[in-house]
XYZ file of C-alpha atoms in Angstrom:
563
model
C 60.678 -43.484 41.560
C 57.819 -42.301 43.027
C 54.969 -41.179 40.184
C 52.887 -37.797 41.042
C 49.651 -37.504 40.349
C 48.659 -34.688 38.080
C 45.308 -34.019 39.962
C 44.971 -30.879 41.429
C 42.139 -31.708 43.624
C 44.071 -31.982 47.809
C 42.504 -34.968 49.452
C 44.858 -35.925 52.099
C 44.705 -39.550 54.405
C 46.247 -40.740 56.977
C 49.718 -41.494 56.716
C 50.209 -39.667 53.268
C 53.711 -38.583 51.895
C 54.607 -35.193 50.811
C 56.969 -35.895 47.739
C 60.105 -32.891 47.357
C 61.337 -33.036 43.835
C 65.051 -32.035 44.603
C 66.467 -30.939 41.489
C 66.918 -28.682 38.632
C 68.020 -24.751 39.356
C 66.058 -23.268 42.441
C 65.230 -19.600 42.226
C 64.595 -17.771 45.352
C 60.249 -17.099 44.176
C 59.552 -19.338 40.801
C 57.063 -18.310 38.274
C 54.850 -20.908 36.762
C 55.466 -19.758 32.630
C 53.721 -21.975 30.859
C 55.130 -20.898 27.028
C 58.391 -21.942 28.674
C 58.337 -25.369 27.417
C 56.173 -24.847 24.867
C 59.623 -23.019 22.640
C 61.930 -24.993 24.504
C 62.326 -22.865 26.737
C 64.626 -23.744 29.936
C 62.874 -26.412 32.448
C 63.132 -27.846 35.839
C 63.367 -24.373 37.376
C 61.781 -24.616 41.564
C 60.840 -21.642 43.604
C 62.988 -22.123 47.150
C 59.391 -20.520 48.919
C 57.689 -23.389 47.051
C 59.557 -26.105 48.607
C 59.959 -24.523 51.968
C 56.355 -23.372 52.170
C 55.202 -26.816 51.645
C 57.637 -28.760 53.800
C 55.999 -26.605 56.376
C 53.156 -27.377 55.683
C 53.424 -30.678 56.067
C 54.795 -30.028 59.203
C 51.804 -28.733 60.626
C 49.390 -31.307 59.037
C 48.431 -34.652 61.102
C 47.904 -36.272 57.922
C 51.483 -35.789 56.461
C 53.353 -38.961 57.940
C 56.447 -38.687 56.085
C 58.701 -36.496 53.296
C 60.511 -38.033 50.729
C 62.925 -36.173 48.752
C 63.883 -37.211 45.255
C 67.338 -35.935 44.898
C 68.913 -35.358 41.293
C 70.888 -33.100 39.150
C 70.189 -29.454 42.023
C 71.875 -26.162 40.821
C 71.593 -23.896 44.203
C 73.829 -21.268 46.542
C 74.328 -22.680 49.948
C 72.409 -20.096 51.599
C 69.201 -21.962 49.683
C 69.939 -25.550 50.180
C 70.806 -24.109 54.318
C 67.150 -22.535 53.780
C 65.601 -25.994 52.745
C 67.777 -27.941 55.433
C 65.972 -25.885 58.334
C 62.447 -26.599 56.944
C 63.486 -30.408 56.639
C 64.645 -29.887 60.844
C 61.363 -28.484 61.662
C 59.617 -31.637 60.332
C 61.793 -33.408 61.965
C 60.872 -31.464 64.988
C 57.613 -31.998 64.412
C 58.165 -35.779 64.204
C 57.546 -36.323 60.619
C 59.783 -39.103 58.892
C 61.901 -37.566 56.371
C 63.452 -39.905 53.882
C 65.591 -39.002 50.664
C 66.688 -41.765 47.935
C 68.581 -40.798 44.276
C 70.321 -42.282 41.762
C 73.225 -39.918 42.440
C 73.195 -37.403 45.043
C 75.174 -33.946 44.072
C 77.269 -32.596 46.640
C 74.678 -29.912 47.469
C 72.000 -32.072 47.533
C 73.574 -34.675 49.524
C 73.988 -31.562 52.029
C 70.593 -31.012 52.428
C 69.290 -35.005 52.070
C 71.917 -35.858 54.904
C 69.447 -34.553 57.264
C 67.358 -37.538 56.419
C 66.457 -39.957 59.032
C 67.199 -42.701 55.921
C 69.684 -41.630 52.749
C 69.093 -44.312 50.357
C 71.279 -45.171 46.965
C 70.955 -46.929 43.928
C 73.234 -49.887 44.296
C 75.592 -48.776 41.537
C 74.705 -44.838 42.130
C 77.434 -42.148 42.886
C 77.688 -39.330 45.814
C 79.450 -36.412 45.224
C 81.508 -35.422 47.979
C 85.061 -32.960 46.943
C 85.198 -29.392 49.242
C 84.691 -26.094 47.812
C 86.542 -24.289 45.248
C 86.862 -20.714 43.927
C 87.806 -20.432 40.269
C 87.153 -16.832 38.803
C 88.107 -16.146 35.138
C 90.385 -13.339 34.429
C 89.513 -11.743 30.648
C 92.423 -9.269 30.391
C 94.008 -11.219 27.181
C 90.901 -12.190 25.379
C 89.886 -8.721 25.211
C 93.134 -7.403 24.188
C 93.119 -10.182 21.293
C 90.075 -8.024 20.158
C 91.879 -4.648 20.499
C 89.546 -3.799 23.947
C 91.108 -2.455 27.492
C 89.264 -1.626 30.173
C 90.510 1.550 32.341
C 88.979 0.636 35.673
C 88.720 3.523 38.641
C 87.310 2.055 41.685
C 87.826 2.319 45.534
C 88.473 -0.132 47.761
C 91.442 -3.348 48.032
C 88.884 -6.050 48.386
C 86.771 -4.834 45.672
C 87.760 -7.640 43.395
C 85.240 -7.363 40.332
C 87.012 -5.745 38.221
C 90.097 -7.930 38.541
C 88.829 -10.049 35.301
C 89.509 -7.095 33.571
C 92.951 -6.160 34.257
C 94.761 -9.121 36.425
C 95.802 -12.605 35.509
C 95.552 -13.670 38.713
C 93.723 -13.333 42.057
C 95.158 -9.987 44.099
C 96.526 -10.978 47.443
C 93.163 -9.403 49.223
C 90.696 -11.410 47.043
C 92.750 -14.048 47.821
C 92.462 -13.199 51.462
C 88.744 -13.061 51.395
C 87.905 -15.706 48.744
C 89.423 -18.239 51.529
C 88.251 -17.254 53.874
C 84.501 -17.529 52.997
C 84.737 -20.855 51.104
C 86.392 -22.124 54.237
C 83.783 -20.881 56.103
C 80.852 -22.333 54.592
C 82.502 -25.186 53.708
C 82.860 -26.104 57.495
C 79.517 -25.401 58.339
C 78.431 -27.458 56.069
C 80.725 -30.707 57.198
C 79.817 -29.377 60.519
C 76.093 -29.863 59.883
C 76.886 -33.323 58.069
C 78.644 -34.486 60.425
C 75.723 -33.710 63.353
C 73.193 -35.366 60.763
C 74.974 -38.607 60.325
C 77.114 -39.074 63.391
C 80.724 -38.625 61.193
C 83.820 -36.917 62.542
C 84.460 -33.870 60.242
C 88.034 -35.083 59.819
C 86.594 -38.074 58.260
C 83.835 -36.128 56.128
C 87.124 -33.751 54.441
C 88.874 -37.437 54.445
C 86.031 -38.605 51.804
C 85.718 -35.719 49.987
C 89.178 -35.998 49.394
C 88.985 -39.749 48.043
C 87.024 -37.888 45.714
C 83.601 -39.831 46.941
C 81.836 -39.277 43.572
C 84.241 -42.134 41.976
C 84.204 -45.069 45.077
C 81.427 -47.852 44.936
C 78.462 -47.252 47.325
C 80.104 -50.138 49.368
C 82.618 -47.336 50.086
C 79.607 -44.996 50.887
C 78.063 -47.731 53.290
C 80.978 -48.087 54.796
C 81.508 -44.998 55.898
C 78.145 -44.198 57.131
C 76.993 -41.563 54.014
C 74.460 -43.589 53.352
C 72.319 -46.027 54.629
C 70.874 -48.283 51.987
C 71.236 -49.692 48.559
C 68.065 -50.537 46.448
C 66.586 -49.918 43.265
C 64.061 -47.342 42.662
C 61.498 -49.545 42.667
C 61.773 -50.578 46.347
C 61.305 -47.265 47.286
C 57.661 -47.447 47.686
C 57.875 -50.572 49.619
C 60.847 -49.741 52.303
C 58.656 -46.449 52.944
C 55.687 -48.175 54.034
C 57.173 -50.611 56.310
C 58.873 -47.760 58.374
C 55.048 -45.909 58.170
C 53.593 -48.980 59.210
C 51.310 -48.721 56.500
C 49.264 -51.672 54.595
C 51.535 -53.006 51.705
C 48.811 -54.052 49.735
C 47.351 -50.280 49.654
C 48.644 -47.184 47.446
C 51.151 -45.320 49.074
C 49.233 -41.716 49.599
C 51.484 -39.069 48.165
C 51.098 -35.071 47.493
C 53.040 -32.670 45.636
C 54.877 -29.103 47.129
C 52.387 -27.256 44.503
C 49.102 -29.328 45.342
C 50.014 -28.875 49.150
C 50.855 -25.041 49.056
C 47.448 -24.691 47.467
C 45.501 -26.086 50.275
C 44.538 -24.045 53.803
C 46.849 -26.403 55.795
C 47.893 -23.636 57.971
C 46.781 -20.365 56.276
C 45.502 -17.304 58.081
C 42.818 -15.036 57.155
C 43.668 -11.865 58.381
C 43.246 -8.301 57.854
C 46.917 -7.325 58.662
C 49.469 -8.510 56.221
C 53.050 -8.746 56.075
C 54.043 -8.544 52.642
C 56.793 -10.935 51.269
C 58.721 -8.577 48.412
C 61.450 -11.200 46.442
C 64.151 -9.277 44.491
C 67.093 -11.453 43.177
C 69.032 -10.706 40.025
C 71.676 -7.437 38.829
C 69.958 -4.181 39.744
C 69.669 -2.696 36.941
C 67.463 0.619 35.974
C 66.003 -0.809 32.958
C 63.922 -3.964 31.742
C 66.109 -4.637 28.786
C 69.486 -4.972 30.525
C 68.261 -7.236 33.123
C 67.035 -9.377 30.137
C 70.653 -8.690 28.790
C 72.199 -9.828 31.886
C 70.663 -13.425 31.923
C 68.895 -13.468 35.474
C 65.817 -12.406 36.754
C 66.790 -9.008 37.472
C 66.078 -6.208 40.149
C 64.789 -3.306 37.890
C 64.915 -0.041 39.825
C 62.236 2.120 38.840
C 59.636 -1.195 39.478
C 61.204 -1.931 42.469
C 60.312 1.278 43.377
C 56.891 1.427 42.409
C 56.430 -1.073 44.589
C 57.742 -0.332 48.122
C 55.742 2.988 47.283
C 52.746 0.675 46.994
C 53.283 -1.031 49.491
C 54.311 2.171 51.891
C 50.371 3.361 51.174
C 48.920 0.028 51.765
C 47.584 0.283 55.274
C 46.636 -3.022 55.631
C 50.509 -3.955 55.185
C 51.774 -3.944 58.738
C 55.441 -4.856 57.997
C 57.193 -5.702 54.699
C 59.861 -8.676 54.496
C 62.199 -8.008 51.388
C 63.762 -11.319 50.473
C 67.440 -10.598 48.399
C 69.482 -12.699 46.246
C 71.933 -10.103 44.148
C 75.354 -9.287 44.086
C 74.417 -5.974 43.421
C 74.766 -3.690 39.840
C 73.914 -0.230 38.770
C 74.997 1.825 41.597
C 71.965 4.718 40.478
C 69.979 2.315 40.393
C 70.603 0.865 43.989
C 70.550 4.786 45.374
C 67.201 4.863 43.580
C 65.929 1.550 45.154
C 67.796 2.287 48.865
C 65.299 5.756 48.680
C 62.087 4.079 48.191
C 63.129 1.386 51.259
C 64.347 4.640 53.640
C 60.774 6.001 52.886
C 58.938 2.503 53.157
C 61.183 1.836 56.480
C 60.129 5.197 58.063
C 56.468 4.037 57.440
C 56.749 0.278 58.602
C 59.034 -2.580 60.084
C 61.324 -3.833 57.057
C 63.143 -6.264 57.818
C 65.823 -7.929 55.180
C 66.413 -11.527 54.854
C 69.242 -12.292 52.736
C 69.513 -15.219 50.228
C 72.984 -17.216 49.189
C 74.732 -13.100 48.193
C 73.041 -9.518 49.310
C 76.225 -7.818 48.594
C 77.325 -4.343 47.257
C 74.815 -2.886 45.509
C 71.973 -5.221 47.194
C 73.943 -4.351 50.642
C 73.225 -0.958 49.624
C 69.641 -0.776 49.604
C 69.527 -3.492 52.427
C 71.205 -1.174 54.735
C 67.710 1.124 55.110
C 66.063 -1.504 56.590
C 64.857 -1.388 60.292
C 66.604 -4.737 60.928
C 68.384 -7.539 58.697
C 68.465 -11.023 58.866
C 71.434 -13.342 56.859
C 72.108 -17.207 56.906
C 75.555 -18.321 58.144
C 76.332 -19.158 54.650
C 75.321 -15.919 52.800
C 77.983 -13.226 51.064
C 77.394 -9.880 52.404
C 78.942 -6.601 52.490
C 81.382 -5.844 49.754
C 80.978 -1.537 50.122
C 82.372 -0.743 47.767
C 81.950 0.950 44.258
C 83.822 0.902 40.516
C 84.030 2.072 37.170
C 84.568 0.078 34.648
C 85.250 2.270 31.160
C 85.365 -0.069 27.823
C 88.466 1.286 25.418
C 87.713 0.266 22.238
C 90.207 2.811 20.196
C 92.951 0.348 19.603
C 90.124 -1.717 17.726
C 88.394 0.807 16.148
C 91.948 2.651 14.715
C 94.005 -0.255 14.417
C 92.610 -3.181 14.327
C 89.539 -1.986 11.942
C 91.574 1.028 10.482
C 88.432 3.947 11.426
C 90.384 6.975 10.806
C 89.023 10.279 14.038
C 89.327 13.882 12.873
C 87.928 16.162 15.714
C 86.578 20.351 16.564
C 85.113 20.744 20.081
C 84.496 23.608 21.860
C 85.896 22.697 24.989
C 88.710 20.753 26.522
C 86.600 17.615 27.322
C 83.825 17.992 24.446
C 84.839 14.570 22.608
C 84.919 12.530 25.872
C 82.972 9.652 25.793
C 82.459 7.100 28.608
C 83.319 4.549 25.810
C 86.284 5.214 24.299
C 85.953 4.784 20.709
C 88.359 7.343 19.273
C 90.835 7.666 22.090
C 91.852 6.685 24.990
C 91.138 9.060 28.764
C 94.187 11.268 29.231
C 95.567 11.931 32.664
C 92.771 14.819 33.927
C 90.067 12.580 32.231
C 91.490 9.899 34.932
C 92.084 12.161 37.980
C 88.209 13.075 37.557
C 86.689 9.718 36.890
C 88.748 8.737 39.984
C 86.704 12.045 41.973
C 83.733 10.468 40.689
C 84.084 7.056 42.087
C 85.324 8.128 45.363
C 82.220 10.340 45.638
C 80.177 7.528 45.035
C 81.839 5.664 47.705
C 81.767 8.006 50.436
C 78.208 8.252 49.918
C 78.024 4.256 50.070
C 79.651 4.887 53.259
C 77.225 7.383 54.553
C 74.216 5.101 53.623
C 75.706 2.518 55.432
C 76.709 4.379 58.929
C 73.140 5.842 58.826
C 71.022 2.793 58.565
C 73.420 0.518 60.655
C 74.269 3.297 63.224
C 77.901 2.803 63.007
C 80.599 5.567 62.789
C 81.934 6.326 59.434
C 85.087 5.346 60.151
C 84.267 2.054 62.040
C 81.953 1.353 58.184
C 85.375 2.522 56.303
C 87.574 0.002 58.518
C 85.135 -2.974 57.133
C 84.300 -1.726 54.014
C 87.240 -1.519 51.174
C 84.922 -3.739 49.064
C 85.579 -6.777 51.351
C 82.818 -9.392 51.068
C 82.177 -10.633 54.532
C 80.027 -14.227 55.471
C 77.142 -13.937 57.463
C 78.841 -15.180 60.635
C 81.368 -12.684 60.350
C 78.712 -9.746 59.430
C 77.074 -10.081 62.314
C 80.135 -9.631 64.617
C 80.734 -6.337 62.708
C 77.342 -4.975 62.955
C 76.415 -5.335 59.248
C 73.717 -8.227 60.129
C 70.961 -8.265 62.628
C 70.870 -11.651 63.060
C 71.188 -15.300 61.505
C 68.526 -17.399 60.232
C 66.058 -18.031 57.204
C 62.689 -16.002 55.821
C 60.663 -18.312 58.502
C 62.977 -16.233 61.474
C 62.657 -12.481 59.200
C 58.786 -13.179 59.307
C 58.459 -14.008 62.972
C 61.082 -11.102 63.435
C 58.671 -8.541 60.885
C 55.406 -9.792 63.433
C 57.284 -8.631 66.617
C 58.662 -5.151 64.990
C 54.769 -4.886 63.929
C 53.894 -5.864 67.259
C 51.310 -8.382 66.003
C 50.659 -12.131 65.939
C 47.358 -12.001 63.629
C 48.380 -11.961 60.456
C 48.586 -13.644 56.835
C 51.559 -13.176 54.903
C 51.230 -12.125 50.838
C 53.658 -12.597 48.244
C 55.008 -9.569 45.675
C 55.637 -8.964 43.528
C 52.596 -10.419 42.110
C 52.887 -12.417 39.330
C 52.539 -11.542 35.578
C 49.242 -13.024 33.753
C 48.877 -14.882 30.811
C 49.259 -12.082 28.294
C 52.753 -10.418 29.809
C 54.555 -13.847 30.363
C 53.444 -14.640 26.536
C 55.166 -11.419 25.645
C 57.656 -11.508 27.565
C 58.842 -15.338 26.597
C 58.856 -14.668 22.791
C 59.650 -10.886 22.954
C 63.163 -9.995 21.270
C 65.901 -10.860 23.626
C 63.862 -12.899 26.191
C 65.681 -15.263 28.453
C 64.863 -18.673 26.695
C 67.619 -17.318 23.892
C 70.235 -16.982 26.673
C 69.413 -20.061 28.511
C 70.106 -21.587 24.983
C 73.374 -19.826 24.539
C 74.469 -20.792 28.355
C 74.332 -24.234 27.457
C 75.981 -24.122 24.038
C 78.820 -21.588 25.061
C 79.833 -23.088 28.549
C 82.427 -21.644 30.839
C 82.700 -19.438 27.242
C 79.333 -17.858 28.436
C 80.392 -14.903 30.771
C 82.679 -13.731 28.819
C 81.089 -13.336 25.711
C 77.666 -11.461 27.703
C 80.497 -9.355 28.999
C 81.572 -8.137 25.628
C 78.136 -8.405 23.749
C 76.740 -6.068 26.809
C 79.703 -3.924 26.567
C 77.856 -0.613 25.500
C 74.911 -1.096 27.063
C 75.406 -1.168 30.877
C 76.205 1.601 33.283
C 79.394 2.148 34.054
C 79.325 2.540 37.449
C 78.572 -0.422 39.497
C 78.496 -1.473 43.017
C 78.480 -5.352 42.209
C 80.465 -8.433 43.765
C 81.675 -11.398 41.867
C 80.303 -14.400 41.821
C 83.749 -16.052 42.206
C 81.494 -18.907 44.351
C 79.007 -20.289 41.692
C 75.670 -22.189 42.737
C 76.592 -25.702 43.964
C 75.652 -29.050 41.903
């Protein structure tokens, strides 16, 4: 493979190479932690801006000949991997050769590497090639082996999430929806293949039905996935002749980091457009987002911030980048307050990730205008309750005997049922509850997107929607990546001088020390991912039982991140 230097100094020559490390789990905005590794903590994480930022920047240098792309082991949602794609096809644009090699290409990296003007092998390497499938887990019985029931109240047929609590199977509307938007991004992506390489889509679903990941690369040759076998060490060597460049001289290369930290293409400017990246469970507290295993959108910081950057004059228009599939429905009322305000003030415009759905839908909806990639999972208005009964494990199961004096009819009910179980006008006002939470989801949603509220009922129901589709309904702006939101937050801001500057900032030394060895941190889950498995979700599920709201407006993610 091709060896990076570790020097930080940027001294670029002619003809150098710009070397893209795909691989590992991509996060929408990665932050450098340093104690990370130092606990054995989880590694190989990428920021998507990182890799993007410096593919285009290599676009726009003279000296940048070429990008090679190291493909490996890639955990990322389509909507990424479509984000990375469209950098590599502005190179290409730009005339830059792109070239990717691996020792065995993942489906999703094979995706974007097939935009490659050369896909190289490893003679006895393997390309995975099979289709898309949704497989959500349904929890009903395990919980019940532990005495627990959930008593769900929710509105809306597509809202689906709280089917792992109560079905065994898919409904007949998640069934509806979860085809079609796997079917949908599957074919854009064989569509996009199939443009790339020059392969009938009919015979891209024919190899990834031979299960491509088990033929011999001869197979792959043979039908045009690839076009070379060699060993890694050739690499080097096959690169230069197709630069031109002097075989008995170093091949020049640079890293995404070393590049993103030179001026290739930087503004100085007084007027900013701000960059805000939120992806994770909105949540209105630190703690459960640690709880919850991902980064986290934490309400009253989120907050905090649009205020921040509402005062900041020198912000001309704010770009708020969202990965979520939503959470704490407060909490996303909170955040969707602070956005109205910071909308009034400025352009916003919203460029969704691989899901903005639900609750992130919610406070998306304020913005002045929204931008989504074919591939992303949008929509899903809807809200729930979820309510944990634990009294068949707490009076049978463990034998905990309840006496009980109140005061009034309802004094002794508890959101989690410890003692007993709701009775019937417990239920009927839960149920008010939720459906007052969902007409004002509604509301939100017919304001911001200036739609009727019965046009935003008729596509609502909780029904998750792909971004081709959203836009034909008028929940989405537009289609296309953060490059497209930017140029789309300059013309709202009626400006073309201006630098663009990243929040929220990132933590120093002393707060990601904390943080990394502070009770509960996210090195301990990352450890308990790997060891539990598919096991994972549901035991977070039960573990966090107590300790999350409720009352969520959150989508499943029945469509994990693609290897």
């Amino acid at each position: 493979m091709i060896a990076m230097s570790s020097d930080d100094t940027l001294t670029l020559k002619e003809k150098s190479v710009l070397v893209v490390n795909l691989s590992g789990s991509i996060t929408e905005c990665a932050t450098d932690n340093p104690f990370n590794s130092m606990i054995g903590g989880a590694e190989g994480q990428q920021g998507l801006d990182d890799i993007v930022g410096a593919i285009d920047k290599a676009s726009e240098s003279k000296e940048v000949a070429a990008i090679y792309i190291e493909a490996g082991l890639l955990s990322a949602d389509y909507a990424s991997l479509q984000e990375i794609r469209q950098a590599l096809q502005r190179a290409k644009a730009k005339r830059k050769l792109i070239v990717s090699y691996a020792k065995e290409y993942t489906q999703g990296a094979y995706y974007v590497c097939s935009v490659a003007d050369k896909v190289w092998i490893n003679p006895e390497g393997l390309l995975d090639l099979h289709g898309l499938a949704a497989q959500p887990m349904y929890l009903k019985d395990l919980m019940e082996k532990f005495g627990v029931k959930m008593k769900v109240v929710k509105v809306g047929r597509f809202k689906s999430a709280t089917e792992q609590y109560t079905e065994e199977r898919m409904s007949d509307e998640n069934r509806l929806q979860v085809t079609r938007y796997i079917n949908g991004i599957w074919d854009t992506v064989t569509e996009e293949i199939s443009t790339a390489r020059g392969i009938s889509k009919t015979e891209i679903n024919r190899c990834a039905d031979e299960l491509a990941a088990l033929q011999s690369t001869d197979y792959l040759l043979r039908h045009k996935l690839v076009d070379k076998t060699l060993y890694a060490e050739d690499v080097k060597t096959e690169i230069k002749k197709l630069l031109k460049a002097d075989s008995k001289k170093e091949l020049e290369q640079v890293s995404c980091s070393t590049l993103n930290r030179s001026n290739i293409g930087k503004k100085n400017s007084e007027k900013k457009i701000a960059i805000y990246y939120c992806e994770g469970t909105i949540v209105r507290a630190k703690e459960a987002a640690t709880i919850t295993g991902d980064a986290g959108i934490v309400s009253p910081q989120m907050v905090k911030d649009l205020e921040e950057l509402a005062n900041d004059d020198d912000v001309k228009a704010v770009v708020i980048r969202i990965n979520s599939g939503g959470g704490d429905a407060f909490a996303a009322e909170e955040i969707w307050h602070a956005m109205k305000t910071l909308s009034g003030r400025k352009p916003v415009v919203v460029s969704m990730g691989g899901m903005a759905a639900s609750g992130a839908y919610y406070i998306s909806c304020a913005a002045t205008h929204i931008m989504a990639q074919p591939t992303t999972l949008t929509g899903s208005i809807g809200i729930f309750g979820a309510f944990p009964d634990m009294s068949e494990l707490i009076t049978k199961k463990l034998g905990v005997r309840f006496d009980n004096v109140k005061t009034n009819a309802h004094s002794d009910f508890n959101m989690i049922q410890t003692a007993r179980p709701f009775n019937a006008e417990e239920e009927e006002m839960l149920q008010q509850y939720i459906n007052r939470g969902y007409e004002l989801f509604c509301k939100r949603v017919a304001e911001g997107r200036k739609l009727s509220a019965d046009s935003v009922k008729a596509i609502a129901e909780g029904r998750v929607w792909l971004g081709t589709d959203a836009v034909k309904i008028g929940l989405v702006d537009g289609l296309g990546g953060i490059k497209v939101a930017i140029a789309k937050a300059a013309q709202l801001a009626k400006t073309s001088d201006y630098e663009t500057v990243t929040y929220p900032t990132a933590p120093d030394w002393l707060e990601q020390l904390t943080e990394t060895v502070g009770s509960g941190g996210n090195n301990l889950d990352e450890q308990l991912r790997t060891t539990l498995g598919t096991l994972y979700e549901p035991f977070v599920m039960i573990r966090n039982m107590e300790r999350q709201s409720p009352v969520q407006a959150r989508c499943p993610v029945i469509l994990g991140r693609e290897m």
